[in-house]
Amino acid sequence: MQINWFTVIAQIINFLILVWLMKKYLYKPILQAVDEREKKIASKLTDANSKEAEAKSEQAEFKKKNDDFDRHKKKMMDALTGDVETERQKLMDTTKADAAVLKLKLEEASKELQESLNKQLMQKTQDEVLSITQKVLSELASTNLEEQTVHVFIRNIKAITEKDKKQFIDAFDSGSAPLSIKSAFDLPSKEQQSIKTAIEDLIGPDVKYIFETDPKIIGGIELITKGYKLSWSFAAYISSLEKSIASSAKESLKADKE
Amino acid sequence: MNLTPDQTVFWSHGFITINLTIVTTWGIMLFMVIGAKLVTRKLKTTHKISRWQCILEMIVTGIKDQIQEVGLGNPKQYIGFIGTLFLFIAMCNFWIILPWYEPPTGSLSTTAALAISVFLAVPFFGIQKSGLLGYLKTYIEPTFIMLPFNIISEASRTLALAIRLFGNIMSGGMIIAILLSISPIFIPIVMKALGLLTGMVQAYIFSILATVYIAAAVQESIKKKKLINKNTN
């Protein structure tokens, strides 16, 4: 166990050479590579950080835009809904008003139609009743009936009131025309005489008579002088019936209108 | 049985002797340099690197971190010396797994050479950091009386470095040789594995002690420099 001094010196030199070589071929390039990589990683990290920040800001911007868009959309939607509601209400009101007008018109038209129908019906009924009555009476007119008619007429003459009598006499006196007696049927002379007698009893004997036949007078007799008319006929009753029907129809229409 | 590879002499001419220690050292140097050259020939700075580059980077950055941990602020300045110290001793001790291999670190001449290198490196880095006077002043600190003790401390620790490494490696080799003669199967393998572990630990101890000495010298110098600056201000 001894020290060989040449070996010591040689080993020192060897070691120093090795230090130099290792420094040149190992540590320097390796550390350089590591440094470079670290730099690269650092730059990449910085880059990544900046990109991340950029992405974050972009994200924030996008989010903001999205929010704005949503808000705007909601606002527009609300406005649109409001408009639609208003428009709907408006249209509804218009429609309602139109419908009301139409309803009114329809009601009026319906009423008019009903009125017209009623009128027509009444007229028709009236006409029918009259025509039936007229027909019945015409068909019933017979000698007996004529006689009865004359009797009734004479009775009417006799039953004349004082006031009417006076009026009749006044009218007869002022006119020079003969007394016109119209009847629906040809008066037989006997009946003519009976009538003459009845009138003479009323106004005296000097009277001229004209007997005429007028089928328009329904089953009756008329005595006409200037300004005065004494008559009895079915026509009077029929006329009265006509008047009565007309008045009741009017009342019915009035009630309907109300 | 050779106690040290120094005794195997290949060629001798007077003072000059080419023995197994020197030849093995050359072989190891060649291997290390060629290996380093091969790997660093195509270094990549991208994130995808070769396996060998990865291993070497791990080793180099590990040494660098270790130096920094001990307290040397600028590890790149010292990595050449300390790193090579560690790698050379580790390499010398690593190959003991091969049969008939005699590690150069099993020679007291080699360990003495390495210890002398450390002995010289300590003032070298100390002076480099704070100048000749600044460094020399550390020997008479805290008082002038401490000068002989400081000098003894320097010498003794250098001697301790050399003897520790030599003793450990030589003893390991010796034990293997003795066991090989007693029971040639299995036991030497276990002892070689143990020797490998001891060798790596010794490489670490040697280089870390060297780092500590250098760090102490450098920091002492810096401390002194700061103190002087403070006093002059």
Coordinates of C-alpha atoms in Angstrom, one line a residue:
Chain A
M1 CA 0.0 0.0 0.0
Q2 CA 2.2 2.8 -1.2
I3 CA 1.7 5.8 -3.3
N4 CA 3.2 5.8 -6.8
W5 CA 3.8 9.5 -7.3
F6 CA 3.9 9.2 -11.1
T7 CA 0.5 7.6 -11.0
V8 CA -0.7 10.4 -8.8
I9 CA 0.5 13.1 -11.2
A10 CA -0.8 11.1 -14.2
Q11 CA -4.2 10.6 -12.5
I12 CA -4.4 14.3 -11.6
I13 CA -3.7 15.2 -15.3
N14 CA -6.1 12.5 -16.4
F15 CA -8.7 13.9 -14.2
L16 CA -8.2 17.5 -15.3
I17 CA -8.4 16.3 -18.9
L18 CA -11.5 14.4 -18.1
V19 CA -13.0 17.5 -16.4
W20 CA -12.3 19.6 -19.5
L21 CA -13.7 16.9 -21.9
M22 CA -16.8 16.3 -19.8
K23 CA -17.4 20.0 -19.6
K24 CA -17.1 20.3 -23.3
Y25 CA -19.0 17.2 -24.4
L26 CA -21.4 16.6 -21.6
Y27 CA -22.4 19.4 -19.2
K28 CA -22.3 22.3 -21.6
P29 CA -24.5 20.8 -24.4
I30 CA -26.8 19.0 -21.9
L31 CA -27.3 22.1 -19.8
Q32 CA -27.7 24.2 -22.9
A33 CA -30.3 21.8 -24.2
V34 CA -32.1 21.9 -20.9
D35 CA -32.0 25.7 -20.8
E36 CA -33.3 25.9 -24.3
R37 CA -36.1 23.5 -23.6
E38 CA -36.9 25.4 -20.5
K39 CA -37.0 28.6 -22.5
K40 CA -39.1 27.0 -25.1
I41 CA -41.5 25.7 -22.4
A42 CA -41.6 29.1 -20.8
S43 CA -42.3 30.8 -24.0
K44 CA -44.9 28.2 -24.8
L45 CA -46.4 28.7 -21.4
T46 CA -46.4 32.4 -21.8
D47 CA -47.9 31.9 -25.2
A48 CA -50.5 29.5 -23.8
N49 CA -51.2 32.0 -21.0
S50 CA -51.7 34.8 -23.4
K51 CA -53.8 32.6 -25.6
E52 CA -55.8 31.5 -22.5
A53 CA -56.3 35.1 -21.5
E54 CA -57.3 35.9 -25.1
A55 CA -59.6 33.0 -25.1
K56 CA -61.0 34.1 -21.8
S57 CA -61.6 37.6 -23.0
E58 CA -63.1 36.2 -26.2
Q59 CA -65.3 33.9 -24.1
A60 CA -66.3 36.8 -22.0
E61 CA -67.0 38.9 -25.1
F62 CA -69.0 36.0 -26.6
K63 CA -70.9 35.5 -23.4
K64 CA -71.6 39.2 -23.2
K65 CA -72.8 39.2 -26.9
N66 CA -74.8 36.1 -26.2
D67 CA -76.4 37.8 -23.2
D68 CA -77.0 40.9 -25.2
F69 CA -78.6 38.8 -27.9
D70 CA -80.8 37.0 -25.4
R71 CA -81.8 40.2 -23.8
H72 CA -82.5 41.8 -27.2
K73 CA -84.4 38.7 -28.3
K74 CA -86.5 38.7 -25.1
K75 CA -87.1 42.4 -25.5
M76 CA -88.2 42.0 -29.1
M77 CA -90.2 39.0 -28.2
D78 CA -92.0 40.9 -25.4
A79 CA -92.6 43.8 -27.7
L80 CA -93.9 41.5 -30.4
T81 CA -96.1 39.7 -28.0
G82 CA -97.5 43.0 -26.8
D83 CA -98.0 44.2 -30.3
V84 CA -99.7 40.9 -31.2
E85 CA -101.9 41.2 -28.2
T86 CA -102.8 44.7 -29.0
E87 CA -103.5 43.8 -32.6
R88 CA -105.5 40.8 -31.5
Q89 CA -107.5 43.0 -29.1
K90 CA -108.0 45.6 -31.8
L91 CA -109.1 43.0 -34.4
M92 CA -111.3 41.4 -31.7
D93 CA -112.9 44.7 -31.0
T94 CA -113.4 45.5 -34.7
T95 CA -114.9 42.0 -35.2
K96 CA -117.1 42.4 -32.2
A97 CA -118.3 45.8 -33.5
D98 CA -118.8 44.4 -37.0
A99 CA -120.6 41.5 -35.5
A100 CA -122.8 43.8 -33.4
V101 CA -123.6 45.9 -36.5
L102 CA -124.3 42.8 -38.5
K103 CA -126.4 41.4 -35.7
L104 CA -128.3 44.7 -35.5
K105 CA -128.8 44.7 -39.3
L106 CA -129.8 41.1 -39.2
E107 CA -132.3 41.7 -36.4
E108 CA -133.7 44.7 -38.3
A109 CA -133.9 42.7 -41.5
S110 CA -135.5 39.8 -39.6
K111 CA -138.0 42.2 -38.0
E112 CA -138.7 43.8 -41.3
L113 CA -139.2 40.5 -42.9
Q114 CA -141.5 39.5 -40.0
E115 CA -143.4 42.7 -40.3
S116 CA -143.7 42.3 -44.0
L117 CA -144.8 38.7 -43.5
N118 CA -147.2 39.7 -40.8
K119 CA -148.5 42.5 -43.0
Q120 CA -148.9 40.2 -45.9
L121 CA -150.5 37.5 -43.7
M122 CA -152.9 40.1 -42.2
Q123 CA -153.8 41.5 -45.6
K124 CA -154.3 38.1 -46.9
T125 CA -156.4 37.1 -43.9
Q126 CA -158.4 40.2 -44.2
D127 CA -159.0 39.8 -47.9
E128 CA -159.9 36.2 -47.4
V129 CA -162.3 36.9 -44.5
L130 CA -163.9 39.6 -46.5
S131 CA -164.1 37.6 -49.7
I132 CA -165.5 34.6 -47.8
T133 CA -168.1 36.8 -45.9
Q134 CA -169.0 38.5 -49.2
K135 CA -169.4 35.2 -50.9
V136 CA -171.3 33.7 -48.1
L137 CA -173.7 36.7 -47.9
S138 CA -174.0 36.7 -51.7
E139 CA -174.8 33.1 -51.7
L140 CA -177.2 33.5 -48.8
A141 CA -179.0 36.4 -50.6
S142 CA -182.4 35.1 -51.3
T143 CA -186.0 36.5 -51.5
N144 CA -186.5 36.0 -47.9
L145 CA -183.3 37.6 -47.1
E146 CA -184.2 40.5 -49.5
E147 CA -187.5 40.8 -47.7
Q148 CA -185.8 40.8 -44.4
T149 CA -183.4 43.3 -45.6
V150 CA -186.2 45.6 -46.7
H151 CA -187.8 45.1 -43.4
V152 CA -184.7 46.0 -41.5
F153 CA -184.2 49.0 -43.7
I154 CA -187.8 50.2 -43.1
R155 CA -187.4 49.6 -39.4
N156 CA -184.2 51.6 -39.5
I157 CA -186.1 54.4 -41.2
K158 CA -188.7 54.4 -38.7
A159 CA -186.3 54.2 -35.8
I160 CA -184.4 57.2 -37.0
T161 CA -183.6 59.7 -34.3
E162 CA -185.0 63.2 -34.3
K163 CA -181.7 64.7 -35.0
D164 CA -181.1 62.4 -37.9
K165 CA -184.7 63.0 -39.1
K166 CA -184.2 66.7 -39.1
Q167 CA -180.9 66.4 -40.9
F168 CA -182.5 64.1 -43.5
I169 CA -185.5 66.4 -44.0
D170 CA -183.1 69.4 -44.4
A171 CA -181.1 67.6 -46.9
F172 CA -184.1 66.5 -48.8
D173 CA -185.6 69.9 -48.8
S174 CA -182.6 71.7 -50.1
G175 CA -182.2 69.3 -53.1
S176 CA -184.6 69.0 -56.0
A177 CA -183.3 65.6 -57.1
P178 CA -185.4 62.6 -56.5
L179 CA -184.5 60.2 -53.7
S180 CA -182.2 57.5 -55.0
I181 CA -182.7 54.1 -53.5
K182 CA -180.0 51.6 -54.4
S183 CA -180.2 48.0 -53.6
A184 CA -178.1 45.0 -54.2
F185 CA -181.1 43.2 -55.7
D186 CA -184.1 44.2 -57.8
L187 CA -186.7 45.4 -55.3
P188 CA -190.1 44.0 -56.1
S189 CA -192.8 46.6 -56.3
K190 CA -194.4 45.5 -53.1
E191 CA -191.1 46.2 -51.3
Q192 CA -190.7 49.4 -53.1
Q193 CA -194.1 50.5 -52.0
S194 CA -193.3 49.5 -48.4
I195 CA -190.2 51.6 -48.5
K196 CA -192.1 54.5 -50.1
T197 CA -194.7 54.3 -47.4
A198 CA -192.1 54.4 -44.7
I199 CA -190.3 57.4 -46.2
E200 CA -193.6 59.2 -46.8
D201 CA -194.4 58.7 -43.2
L202 CA -191.2 60.5 -42.4
I203 CA -191.1 63.4 -44.9
G204 CA -194.4 63.5 -46.7
P205 CA -196.0 62.2 -49.9
D206 CA -194.4 64.4 -52.7
V207 CA -191.3 62.5 -53.3
K208 CA -189.9 61.1 -56.5
Y209 CA -188.0 57.8 -56.2
I210 CA -185.4 56.3 -58.4
F211 CA -184.8 52.6 -57.6
E212 CA -181.5 51.3 -58.8
T213 CA -179.8 48.0 -58.5
D214 CA -176.1 48.0 -57.5
P215 CA -174.5 44.7 -56.9
K216 CA -171.6 46.4 -55.1
I217 CA -173.9 47.0 -52.2
I218 CA -173.7 43.7 -50.5
G219 CA -177.1 42.5 -49.4
G220 CA -178.4 45.9 -48.5
I221 CA -180.2 49.1 -49.4
E222 CA -179.1 52.7 -49.6
L223 CA -181.1 55.8 -49.5
I224 CA -179.2 58.7 -50.8
T225 CA -180.2 62.3 -51.0
K226 CA -178.1 65.3 -51.3
G227 CA -175.9 65.4 -48.3
Y228 CA -177.5 62.5 -46.5
K229 CA -177.3 58.8 -46.8
L230 CA -179.3 56.2 -45.0
S231 CA -178.2 52.8 -45.6
W232 CA -178.2 49.3 -44.3
S233 CA -176.1 46.6 -45.8
F234 CA -173.8 43.8 -45.0
A235 CA -171.1 45.9 -46.4
A236 CA -171.3 48.2 -43.4
Y237 CA -170.6 45.2 -41.1
I238 CA -167.9 43.9 -43.4
S239 CA -166.3 47.4 -43.4
S240 CA -166.6 47.4 -39.7
L241 CA -164.9 44.0 -39.5
E242 CA -162.2 45.2 -41.9
K243 CA -161.6 48.2 -39.8
S244 CA -161.5 46.1 -36.6
I245 CA -159.0 43.6 -38.2
A246 CA -156.8 46.4 -39.4
S247 CA -156.7 48.1 -36.1
S248 CA -155.9 44.8 -34.2
A249 CA -153.1 44.1 -36.7
K250 CA -151.7 47.5 -36.2
E251 CA -151.7 47.0 -32.5
S252 CA -150.0 43.6 -32.8
L253 CA -147.3 45.1 -35.0
K254 CA -146.8 47.9 -32.5
A255 CA -146.5 45.4 -29.7
D256 CA -144.0 43.3 -31.7
K257 CA -141.8 46.4 -32.3
E258 CA -141.8 47.3 -28.7
Chain B
M1 CA -2.7 -11.2 -4.8
N2 CA -2.3 -7.6 -5.7
L3 CA -3.5 -5.1 -3.1
T4 CA -3.8 -2.3 -5.7
P5 CA -3.8 -2.1 -9.5
D6 CA -0.7 0.1 -9.2
Q7 CA 1.3 -3.1 -8.8
T8 CA 0.3 -4.4 -12.2
V9 CA 2.9 -2.6 -14.4
F10 CA 2.7 -2.8 -18.2
W11 CA 5.6 -0.6 -19.1
S12 CA 8.2 1.2 -17.1
H13 CA 11.0 3.6 -18.0
G14 CA 12.6 5.2 -15.0
F15 CA 10.1 7.4 -13.2
I16 CA 7.5 6.8 -15.8
T17 CA 5.3 3.8 -15.1
I18 CA 2.3 2.7 -17.1
N19 CA 0.3 0.5 -14.7
L20 CA -3.2 -1.0 -14.7
T21 CA -4.6 2.1 -12.8
I22 CA -3.6 4.5 -15.5
V23 CA -4.7 2.2 -18.3
T24 CA -8.1 1.5 -16.7
T25 CA -8.5 5.2 -16.1
W26 CA -7.9 5.9 -19.8
G27 CA -10.4 3.2 -20.7
I28 CA -13.0 4.8 -18.4
M29 CA -12.2 8.2 -19.7
L30 CA -12.5 7.0 -23.3
F31 CA -15.8 5.3 -22.5
M32 CA -17.2 8.4 -20.7
V33 CA -16.1 10.9 -23.4
I34 CA -17.3 8.7 -26.3
G35 CA -20.6 8.0 -24.5
A36 CA -21.1 11.7 -23.8
K37 CA -20.1 12.6 -27.4
L38 CA -22.5 10.0 -28.9
V39 CA -25.4 11.1 -26.8
T40 CA -24.9 14.9 -27.1
R41 CA -24.2 14.6 -30.8
K42 CA -27.9 14.8 -31.6
L43 CA -29.4 16.6 -28.7
K44 CA -33.0 17.7 -29.1
T45 CA -34.6 20.7 -27.5
T46 CA -38.1 19.6 -28.2
H47 CA -40.2 17.8 -25.7
K48 CA -39.6 14.5 -27.3
I49 CA -36.0 13.3 -26.6
S50 CA -34.0 10.1 -26.8
R51 CA -33.7 7.7 -23.8
W52 CA -30.0 8.3 -23.5
Q53 CA -30.4 12.1 -23.6
C54 CA -33.1 11.7 -20.9
I55 CA -30.8 9.7 -18.7
L56 CA -27.9 12.1 -19.1
E57 CA -30.2 15.1 -18.5
M58 CA -31.5 13.5 -15.3
I59 CA -27.9 12.8 -14.1
V60 CA -26.6 16.3 -15.0
T61 CA -29.6 18.2 -13.6
G62 CA -29.5 15.9 -10.5
I63 CA -25.8 16.9 -9.9
K64 CA -26.6 20.5 -10.5
D65 CA -29.5 20.5 -8.0
Q66 CA -27.4 18.7 -5.5
I67 CA -24.6 21.3 -5.8
Q68 CA -27.3 24.0 -5.4
E69 CA -28.7 22.3 -2.4
V70 CA -25.4 22.3 -0.7
G71 CA -25.2 26.0 -1.0
L72 CA -23.3 26.9 -4.1
G73 CA -25.3 29.6 -5.9
N74 CA -24.0 29.2 -9.4
P75 CA -23.9 25.4 -10.0
K76 CA -22.8 25.7 -13.6
Q77 CA -19.5 27.0 -12.5
Y78 CA -18.7 24.0 -10.3
I79 CA -20.5 21.2 -12.2
G80 CA -17.5 20.6 -14.4
F81 CA -15.3 19.7 -11.4
I82 CA -17.8 18.2 -9.0
G83 CA -19.9 16.4 -11.6
T84 CA -16.8 14.8 -13.2
L85 CA -15.5 13.8 -9.8
F86 CA -18.8 12.0 -9.0
L87 CA -19.2 10.5 -12.5
F88 CA -15.5 9.3 -12.7
I89 CA -15.6 7.7 -9.2
A90 CA -19.1 6.2 -9.9
M91 CA -17.9 4.9 -13.3
C92 CA -14.7 3.4 -11.7
N93 CA -16.7 1.7 -9.0
F94 CA -19.6 0.6 -11.4
W95 CA -17.5 -1.7 -13.4
I96 CA -16.6 -3.9 -10.4
I97 CA -19.5 -6.0 -11.6
L98 CA -17.2 -7.3 -14.3
P99 CA -14.9 -10.1 -13.4
W100 CA -11.1 -9.5 -13.1
Y101 CA -11.8 -5.7 -13.1
E102 CA -9.8 -3.7 -10.7
P103 CA -11.1 -0.3 -10.0
P104 CA -8.6 2.6 -10.2
T105 CA -10.3 4.0 -7.1
G106 CA -8.8 0.9 -5.3
S107 CA -5.4 2.5 -5.8
L108 CA -4.3 5.0 -3.2
S109 CA -2.5 6.9 -6.0
T110 CA -5.8 7.6 -7.7
T111 CA -7.7 8.6 -4.5
A112 CA -4.7 10.7 -3.5
A113 CA -4.8 12.3 -6.9
L114 CA -8.5 13.1 -6.6
A115 CA -8.1 14.3 -3.0
I116 CA -5.2 16.6 -4.1
S117 CA -7.4 17.9 -6.9
V118 CA -10.1 18.8 -4.3
F119 CA -7.3 20.2 -2.1
L120 CA -6.3 22.5 -5.0
A121 CA -9.8 23.2 -6.2
V122 CA -10.9 24.6 -2.8
P123 CA -8.5 27.5 -2.8
F124 CA -8.9 27.8 -6.6
F125 CA -12.6 28.5 -6.4
G126 CA -12.2 30.5 -3.2
I127 CA -9.7 32.8 -4.8
Q128 CA -11.7 33.0 -8.0
K129 CA -14.7 34.2 -5.9
S130 CA -13.0 36.6 -3.5
G131 CA -9.4 37.2 -4.6
L132 CA -6.1 35.8 -3.2
L133 CA -6.0 38.0 -0.1
G134 CA -9.6 37.5 0.7
Y135 CA -9.2 33.8 0.5
L136 CA -5.9 33.7 2.5
K137 CA -7.6 35.8 5.2
T138 CA -9.9 33.0 5.9
Y139 CA -6.9 31.0 7.4
I140 CA -6.4 33.6 10.1
E141 CA -10.0 33.8 11.1
P142 CA -11.3 34.2 13.7
T143 CA -7.8 34.9 15.1
F144 CA -4.2 34.5 13.9
I145 CA -3.8 31.5 16.3
M146 CA -6.2 29.5 14.2
L147 CA -3.8 29.5 11.2
P148 CA -2.0 26.2 12.0
F149 CA -5.3 24.6 12.9
N150 CA -6.8 25.7 9.6
I151 CA -3.8 24.4 7.7
I152 CA -3.9 21.1 9.6
S153 CA -7.7 20.9 8.9
E154 CA -7.1 21.4 5.2
A155 CA -4.4 18.7 5.0
S156 CA -6.2 16.2 7.2
R157 CA -9.4 16.4 5.3
T158 CA -7.6 15.9 2.1
L159 CA -5.9 12.8 3.6
A160 CA -9.2 11.6 4.9
L161 CA -10.8 11.9 1.5
A162 CA -8.1 9.9 -0.1
I163 CA -8.0 7.2 2.5
R164 CA -11.8 6.9 2.9
L165 CA -12.3 6.2 -0.8
F166 CA -9.3 4.0 -1.1
G167 CA -10.1 2.0 2.0
N168 CA -13.7 1.4 1.1
I169 CA -13.1 0.3 -2.5
M170 CA -9.9 -1.6 -1.7
S171 CA -11.6 -3.4 1.2
G172 CA -14.6 -4.3 -1.0
G173 CA -12.3 -5.8 -3.7
M174 CA -10.3 -7.5 -1.0
I175 CA -13.3 -9.1 0.6
I176 CA -14.5 -10.3 -2.8
A177 CA -11.1 -11.8 -3.5
I178 CA -11.0 -13.6 -0.1
L179 CA -14.6 -14.9 -0.4
L180 CA -13.9 -16.0 -4.0
S181 CA -11.1 -18.2 -2.6
I182 CA -13.3 -19.6 0.2
S183 CA -16.6 -20.0 -1.6
P184 CA -16.5 -19.3 -5.2
I185 CA -20.3 -19.5 -5.9
F186 CA -23.1 -17.1 -5.0
I187 CA -21.5 -15.2 -2.1
P188 CA -19.1 -13.2 -4.2
I189 CA -22.1 -12.1 -6.3
V190 CA -23.8 -10.8 -3.3
M191 CA -20.6 -9.1 -2.2
K192 CA -20.2 -7.5 -5.6
A193 CA -23.7 -6.1 -5.4
L194 CA -22.9 -4.8 -2.0
G195 CA -19.6 -3.4 -3.4
L196 CA -21.5 -1.7 -6.2
L197 CA -23.8 0.0 -3.6
T198 CA -20.7 1.0 -1.5
G199 CA -19.0 2.3 -4.6
M200 CA -22.0 4.5 -5.5
V201 CA -22.3 5.7 -2.0
Q202 CA -18.6 6.5 -1.8
A203 CA -18.8 8.4 -5.1
Y204 CA -21.6 10.4 -3.6
I205 CA -19.8 11.0 -0.4
F206 CA -16.6 12.0 -2.1
S207 CA -18.2 14.5 -4.4
I208 CA -20.6 15.9 -1.8
L209 CA -17.7 16.4 0.6
A210 CA -15.8 18.2 -2.1
T211 CA -18.8 20.4 -2.7
V212 CA -19.1 21.2 1.0
Y213 CA -15.4 22.2 1.2
I214 CA -15.7 24.3 -1.9
A215 CA -19.0 25.8 -0.7
A216 CA -17.4 26.5 2.7
A217 CA -14.5 28.3 1.1
V218 CA -16.6 30.2 -1.3
Q219 CA -19.2 31.3 1.3
E220 CA -16.6 32.1 3.8
S221 CA -14.9 34.3 1.3
I222 CA -18.2 36.0 0.4
K223 CA -19.0 36.5 4.1
K224 CA -15.6 38.1 4.6
K225 CA -16.0 40.3 1.6
K226 CA -19.4 41.4 2.8
L227 CA -18.1 42.1 6.3
I228 CA -15.2 44.1 4.8
N229 CA -17.5 46.1 2.6
K230 CA -19.7 46.8 5.6
N231 CA -16.8 48.0 7.8
T232 CA -15.4 50.2 5.1
N233 CA -18.8 51.7 4.5

